[in-house]
Tab-separated table of C-alpha atoms in Angstrom:
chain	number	residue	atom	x	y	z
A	1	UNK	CA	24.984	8.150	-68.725
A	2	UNK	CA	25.691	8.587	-65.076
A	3	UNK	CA	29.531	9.352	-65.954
A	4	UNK	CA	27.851	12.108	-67.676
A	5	UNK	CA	25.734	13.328	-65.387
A	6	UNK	CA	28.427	12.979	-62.079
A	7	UNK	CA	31.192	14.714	-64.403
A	8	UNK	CA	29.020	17.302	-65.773
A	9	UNK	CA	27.689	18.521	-62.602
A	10	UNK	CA	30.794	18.812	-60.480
A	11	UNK	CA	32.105	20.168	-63.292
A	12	UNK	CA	29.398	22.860	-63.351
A	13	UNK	CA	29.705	23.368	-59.576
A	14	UNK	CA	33.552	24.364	-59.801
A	15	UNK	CA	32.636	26.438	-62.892
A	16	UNK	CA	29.789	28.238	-61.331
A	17	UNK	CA	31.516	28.773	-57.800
A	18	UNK	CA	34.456	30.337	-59.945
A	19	UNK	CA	32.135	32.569	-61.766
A	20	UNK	CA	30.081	34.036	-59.262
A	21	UNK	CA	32.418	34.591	-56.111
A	22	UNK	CA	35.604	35.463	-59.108
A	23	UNK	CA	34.356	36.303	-62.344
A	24	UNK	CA	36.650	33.204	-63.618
A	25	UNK	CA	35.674	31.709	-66.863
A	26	UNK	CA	33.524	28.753	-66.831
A	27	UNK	CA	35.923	26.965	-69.454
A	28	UNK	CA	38.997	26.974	-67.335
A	29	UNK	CA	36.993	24.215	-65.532
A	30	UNK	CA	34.760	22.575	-67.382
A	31	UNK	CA	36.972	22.281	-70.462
A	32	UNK	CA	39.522	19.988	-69.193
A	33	UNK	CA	36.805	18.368	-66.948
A	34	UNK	CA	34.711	17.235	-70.999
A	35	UNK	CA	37.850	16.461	-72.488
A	36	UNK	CA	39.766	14.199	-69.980
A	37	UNK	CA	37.018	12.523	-68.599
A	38	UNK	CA	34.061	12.162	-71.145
A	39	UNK	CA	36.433	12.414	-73.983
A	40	UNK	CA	34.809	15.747	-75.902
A	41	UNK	CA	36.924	17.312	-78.712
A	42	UNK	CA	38.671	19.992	-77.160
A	43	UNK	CA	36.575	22.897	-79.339
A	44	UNK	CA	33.371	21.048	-78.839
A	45	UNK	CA	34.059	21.269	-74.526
A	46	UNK	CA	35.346	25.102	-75.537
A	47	UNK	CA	32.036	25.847	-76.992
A	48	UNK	CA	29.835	23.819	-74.151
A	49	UNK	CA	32.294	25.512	-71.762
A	50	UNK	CA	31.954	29.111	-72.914
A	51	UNK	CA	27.915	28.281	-73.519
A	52	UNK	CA	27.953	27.358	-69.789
A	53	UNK	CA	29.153	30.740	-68.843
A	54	UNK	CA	26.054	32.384	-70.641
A	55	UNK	CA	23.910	31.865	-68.092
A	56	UNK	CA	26.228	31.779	-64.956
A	57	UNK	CA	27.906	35.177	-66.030
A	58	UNK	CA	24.160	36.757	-66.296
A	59	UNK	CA	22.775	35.337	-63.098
A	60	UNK	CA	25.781	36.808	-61.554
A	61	UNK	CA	25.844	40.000	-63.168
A	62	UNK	CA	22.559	40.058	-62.050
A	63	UNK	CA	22.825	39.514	-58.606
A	64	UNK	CA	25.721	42.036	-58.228
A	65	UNK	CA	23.851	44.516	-59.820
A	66	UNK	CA	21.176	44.313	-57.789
A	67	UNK	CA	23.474	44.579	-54.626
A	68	UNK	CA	24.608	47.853	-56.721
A	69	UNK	CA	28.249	46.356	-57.200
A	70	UNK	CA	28.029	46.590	-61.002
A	71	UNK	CA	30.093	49.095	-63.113
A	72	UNK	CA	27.800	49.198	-66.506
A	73	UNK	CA	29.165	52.454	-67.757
A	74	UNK	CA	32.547	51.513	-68.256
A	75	UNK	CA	32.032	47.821	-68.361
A	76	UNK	CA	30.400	48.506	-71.465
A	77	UNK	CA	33.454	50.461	-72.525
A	78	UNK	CA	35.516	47.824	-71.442
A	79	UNK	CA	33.599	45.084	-73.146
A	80	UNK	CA	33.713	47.125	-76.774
A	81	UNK	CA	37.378	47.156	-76.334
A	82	UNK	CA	37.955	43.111	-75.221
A	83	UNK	CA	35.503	42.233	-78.362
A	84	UNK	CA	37.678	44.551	-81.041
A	85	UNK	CA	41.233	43.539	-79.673
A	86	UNK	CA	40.732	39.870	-78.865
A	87	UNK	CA	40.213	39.648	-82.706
A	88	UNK	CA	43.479	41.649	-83.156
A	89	UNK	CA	45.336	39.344	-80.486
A	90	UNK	CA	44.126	36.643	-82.572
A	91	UNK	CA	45.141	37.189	-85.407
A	92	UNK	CA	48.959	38.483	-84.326
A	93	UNK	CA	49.086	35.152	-82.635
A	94	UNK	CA	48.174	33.256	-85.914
A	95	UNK	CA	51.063	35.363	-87.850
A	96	UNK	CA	53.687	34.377	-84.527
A	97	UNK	CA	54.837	30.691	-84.292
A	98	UNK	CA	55.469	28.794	-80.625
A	99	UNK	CA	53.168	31.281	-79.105
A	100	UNK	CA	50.749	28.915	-77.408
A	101	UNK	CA	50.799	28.449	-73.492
A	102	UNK	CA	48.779	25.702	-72.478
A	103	UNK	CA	48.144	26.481	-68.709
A	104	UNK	CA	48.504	30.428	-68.671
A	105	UNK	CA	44.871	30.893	-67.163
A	106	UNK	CA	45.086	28.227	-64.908
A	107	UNK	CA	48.733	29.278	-63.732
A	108	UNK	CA	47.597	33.239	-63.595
A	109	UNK	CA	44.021	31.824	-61.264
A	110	UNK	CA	46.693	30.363	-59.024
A	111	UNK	CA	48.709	32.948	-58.012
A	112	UNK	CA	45.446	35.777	-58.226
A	113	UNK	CA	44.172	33.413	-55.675
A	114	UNK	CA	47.624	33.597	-53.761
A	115	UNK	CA	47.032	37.107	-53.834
A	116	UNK	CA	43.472	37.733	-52.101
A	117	UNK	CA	44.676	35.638	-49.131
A	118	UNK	CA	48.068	37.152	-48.708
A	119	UNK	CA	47.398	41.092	-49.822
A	120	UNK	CA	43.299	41.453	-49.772
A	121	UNK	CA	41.606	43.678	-51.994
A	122	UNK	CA	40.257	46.363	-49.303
A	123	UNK	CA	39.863	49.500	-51.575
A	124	UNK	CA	36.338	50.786	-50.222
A	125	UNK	CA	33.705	51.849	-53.132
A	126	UNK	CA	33.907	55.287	-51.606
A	127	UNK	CA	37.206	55.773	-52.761
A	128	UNK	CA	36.780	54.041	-56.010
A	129	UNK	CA	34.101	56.451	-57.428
A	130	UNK	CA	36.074	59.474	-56.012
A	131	UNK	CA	38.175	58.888	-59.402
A	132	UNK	CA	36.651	61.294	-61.762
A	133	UNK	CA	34.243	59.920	-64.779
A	134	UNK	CA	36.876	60.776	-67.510
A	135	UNK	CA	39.824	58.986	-65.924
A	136	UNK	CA	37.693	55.846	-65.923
A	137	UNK	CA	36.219	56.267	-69.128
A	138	UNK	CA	40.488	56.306	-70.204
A	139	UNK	CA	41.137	53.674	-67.714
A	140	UNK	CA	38.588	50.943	-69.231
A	141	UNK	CA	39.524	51.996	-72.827
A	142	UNK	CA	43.351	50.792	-72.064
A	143	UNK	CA	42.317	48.340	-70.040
A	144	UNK	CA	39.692	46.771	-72.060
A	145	UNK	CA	42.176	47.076	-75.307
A	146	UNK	CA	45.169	45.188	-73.187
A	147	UNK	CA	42.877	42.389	-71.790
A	148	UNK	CA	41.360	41.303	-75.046
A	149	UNK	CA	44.666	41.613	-77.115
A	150	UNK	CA	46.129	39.397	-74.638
A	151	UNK	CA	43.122	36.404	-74.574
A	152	UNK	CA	43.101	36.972	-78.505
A	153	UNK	CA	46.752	36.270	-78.513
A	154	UNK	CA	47.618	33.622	-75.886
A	155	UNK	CA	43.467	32.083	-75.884
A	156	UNK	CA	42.712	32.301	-72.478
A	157	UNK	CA	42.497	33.855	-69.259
A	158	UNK	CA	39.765	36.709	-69.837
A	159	UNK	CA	37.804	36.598	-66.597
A	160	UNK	CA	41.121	36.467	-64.472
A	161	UNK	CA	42.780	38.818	-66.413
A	162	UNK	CA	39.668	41.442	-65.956
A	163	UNK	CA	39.598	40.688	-62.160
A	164	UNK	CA	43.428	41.287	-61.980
A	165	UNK	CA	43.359	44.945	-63.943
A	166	UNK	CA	40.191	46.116	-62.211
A	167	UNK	CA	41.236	45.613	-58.553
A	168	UNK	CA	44.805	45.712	-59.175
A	169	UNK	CA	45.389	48.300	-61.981
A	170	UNK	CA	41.748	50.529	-61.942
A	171	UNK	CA	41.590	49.924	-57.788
A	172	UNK	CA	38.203	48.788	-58.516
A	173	UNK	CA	36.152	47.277	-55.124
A	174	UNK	CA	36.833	43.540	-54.914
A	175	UNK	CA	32.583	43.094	-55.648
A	176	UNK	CA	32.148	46.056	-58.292
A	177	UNK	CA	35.109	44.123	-60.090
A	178	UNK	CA	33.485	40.592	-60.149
A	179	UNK	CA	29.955	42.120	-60.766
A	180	UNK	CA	31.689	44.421	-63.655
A	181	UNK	CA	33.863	41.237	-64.732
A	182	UNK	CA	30.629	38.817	-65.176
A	183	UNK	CA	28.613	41.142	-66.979
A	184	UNK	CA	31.196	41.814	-69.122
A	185	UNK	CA	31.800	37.787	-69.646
A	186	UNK	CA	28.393	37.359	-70.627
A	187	UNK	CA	28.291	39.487	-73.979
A	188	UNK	CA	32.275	37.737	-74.835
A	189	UNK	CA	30.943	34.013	-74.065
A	190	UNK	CA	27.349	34.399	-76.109
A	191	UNK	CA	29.961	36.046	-79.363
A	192	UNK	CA	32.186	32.823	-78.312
A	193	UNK	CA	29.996	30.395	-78.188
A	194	UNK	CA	27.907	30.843	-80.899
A	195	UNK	CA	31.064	31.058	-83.056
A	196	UNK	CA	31.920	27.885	-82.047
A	197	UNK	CA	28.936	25.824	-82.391
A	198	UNK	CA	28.678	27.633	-86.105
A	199	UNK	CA	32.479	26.716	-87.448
A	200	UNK	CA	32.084	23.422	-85.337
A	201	UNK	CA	28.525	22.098	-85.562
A	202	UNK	CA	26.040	21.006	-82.921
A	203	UNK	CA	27.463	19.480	-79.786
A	204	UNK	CA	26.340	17.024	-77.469
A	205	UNK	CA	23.041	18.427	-76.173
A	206	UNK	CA	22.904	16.093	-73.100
A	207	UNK	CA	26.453	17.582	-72.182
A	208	UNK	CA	25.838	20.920	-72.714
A	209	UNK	CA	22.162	20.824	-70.646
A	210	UNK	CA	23.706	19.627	-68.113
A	211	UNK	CA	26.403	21.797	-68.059
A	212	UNK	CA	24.586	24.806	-68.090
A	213	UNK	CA	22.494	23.814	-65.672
A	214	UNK	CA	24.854	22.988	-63.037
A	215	UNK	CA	26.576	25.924	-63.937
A	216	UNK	CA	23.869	28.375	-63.418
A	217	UNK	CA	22.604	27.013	-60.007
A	218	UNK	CA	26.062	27.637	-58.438
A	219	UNK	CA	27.014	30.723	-59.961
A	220	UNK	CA	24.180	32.026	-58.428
A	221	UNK	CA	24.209	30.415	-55.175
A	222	UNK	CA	27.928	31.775	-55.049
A	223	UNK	CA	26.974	35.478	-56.242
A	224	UNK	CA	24.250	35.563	-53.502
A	225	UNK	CA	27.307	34.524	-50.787
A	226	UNK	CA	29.583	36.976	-52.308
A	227	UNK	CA	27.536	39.941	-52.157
A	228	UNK	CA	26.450	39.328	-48.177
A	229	UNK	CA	30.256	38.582	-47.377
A	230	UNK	CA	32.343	40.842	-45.510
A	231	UNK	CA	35.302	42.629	-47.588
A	232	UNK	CA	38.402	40.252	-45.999
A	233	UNK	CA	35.851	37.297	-46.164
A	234	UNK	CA	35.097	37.641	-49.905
A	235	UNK	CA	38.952	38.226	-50.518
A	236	UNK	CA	39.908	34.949	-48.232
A	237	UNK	CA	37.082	32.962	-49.703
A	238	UNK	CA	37.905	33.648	-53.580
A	239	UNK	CA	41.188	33.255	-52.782
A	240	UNK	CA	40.486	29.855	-51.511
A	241	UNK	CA	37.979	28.895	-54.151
A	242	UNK	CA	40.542	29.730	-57.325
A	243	UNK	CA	43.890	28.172	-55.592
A	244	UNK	CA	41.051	24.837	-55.232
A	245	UNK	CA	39.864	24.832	-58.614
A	246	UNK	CA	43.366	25.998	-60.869
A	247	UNK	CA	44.952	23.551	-58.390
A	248	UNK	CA	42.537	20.738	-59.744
A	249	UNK	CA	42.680	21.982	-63.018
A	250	UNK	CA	46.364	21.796	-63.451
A	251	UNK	CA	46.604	18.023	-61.779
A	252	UNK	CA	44.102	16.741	-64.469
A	253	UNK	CA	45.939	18.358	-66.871
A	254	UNK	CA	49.208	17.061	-65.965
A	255	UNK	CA	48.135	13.413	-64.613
A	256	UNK	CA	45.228	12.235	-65.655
């Protein structure tokens, strides 16, 4: 019982700090965390994991939006186009053999963290909505379509992924990015989850509870921070936090 309860909440904490200073998926952390160290089926901790990030990704969303740092227009857009092409990714990848890569999200969180400390994010929100409507309206179309074909076909890495194209490709604001990224996460992990818990049954309630729970109160502890933080302090700190947690990630994966 206390295994449980220790696992499940640091597991929540590096889950939720991901999600609301990042937008990073909740089951890049908590998956391996269920599986390696209480032993889960790996879809049963997919489904708890993706469950978890519910909540967090709303509370964030939330709290960005009310900070104004929230893109609904064309996260909508965006979102439309992830839903429709990770089913098309998926099913390419089911017709492809050898096409599985184990640590892709983990590996891509490491190096996007790299790249907040070493070349911040510093576009201003000024010059983001100076773009005009109709190029952004294009811009999450293709970028919505390319994120989801790539989690439907490799099966991972959506929230990093989104953060990556928004700052780096759409020169979104590091915040209007995460806010955008989490709100757009909560609509793909309620489909996800749901799907998973009908094709795999019920899963341990206790687990999941606690999970979400943990998972919530950081998130939004971490989405308060983020929107009070300073440009170059947001960039260093998420840097920081997803170098930490793909870091721990890969070293359960690989030792434990």
């Amino acid at each position: 019982m206390w295994i449980k309860i220790i696992v499940c909440f640091i597991a929540g904490a590096g889950a939720g700090l991901g999600t609301g200073f990042a937008g990073m998926s909740a089951a890049a952390v908590i998956t391996p965390m269920l599986v390696t160290f209480l032993g889960l089926p790996a879809y049963e901790a997919v489904g708890i994991a993706l469950a978890s990030d519910v909540l967090a990704s709303a509370v964030s969303a939330y709290t960005y939006g009310k900070n104004r740092n929230l893109d609904i227009k064309n996260g909508l857009i965006m979102m439309a186009m992830v839903l429709v092409f990770t089913m098309l990714g998926s099913f390419v990848s089911s017709k492809v053999p050898n096409t599985a890569m184990g640590n892709f999200s983990v590996v891509m969180t490491l190096i996007l963290g790299i790249k907040f400390i070493v070349k911040p994010v510093m576009t201003t929100k000024e010059k983001m909505l100076s773009e005009s409507a109709k190029k952004r309206v294009i811009q999450s179309l293709i970028a919505g379509s390319l994120i989801g074909f790539i989690c439907g076909f490799v099966g991972a890495g959506g929230g990093m992924m989104m953060l990556l194209i928004l700052t780096a490709v759409l020169g979104y604001e590091l915040k209007t990015a995460v806010g955008t990224s989490v709100f757009i996460m909560t609509f793909t992990a309620l489909v996800g989850s749901a799907s998973h818990f009908a094709i795999g049954g019920a899963p341990d309630w206790f687990v999941l509870a606690l999970c979400v729970a943990s998972t919530f109160v950081w998130a939004r502890i971490a989405a308060v921070i983020a929107n009070r933080a300073k440009p170059v302090t947001l960039n260093r700190a998420t840097g920081v936090i997803l170098i930490v947690l793909s870091a721990a990630v890969l070293i359960v994966n690989i030792f434990v």
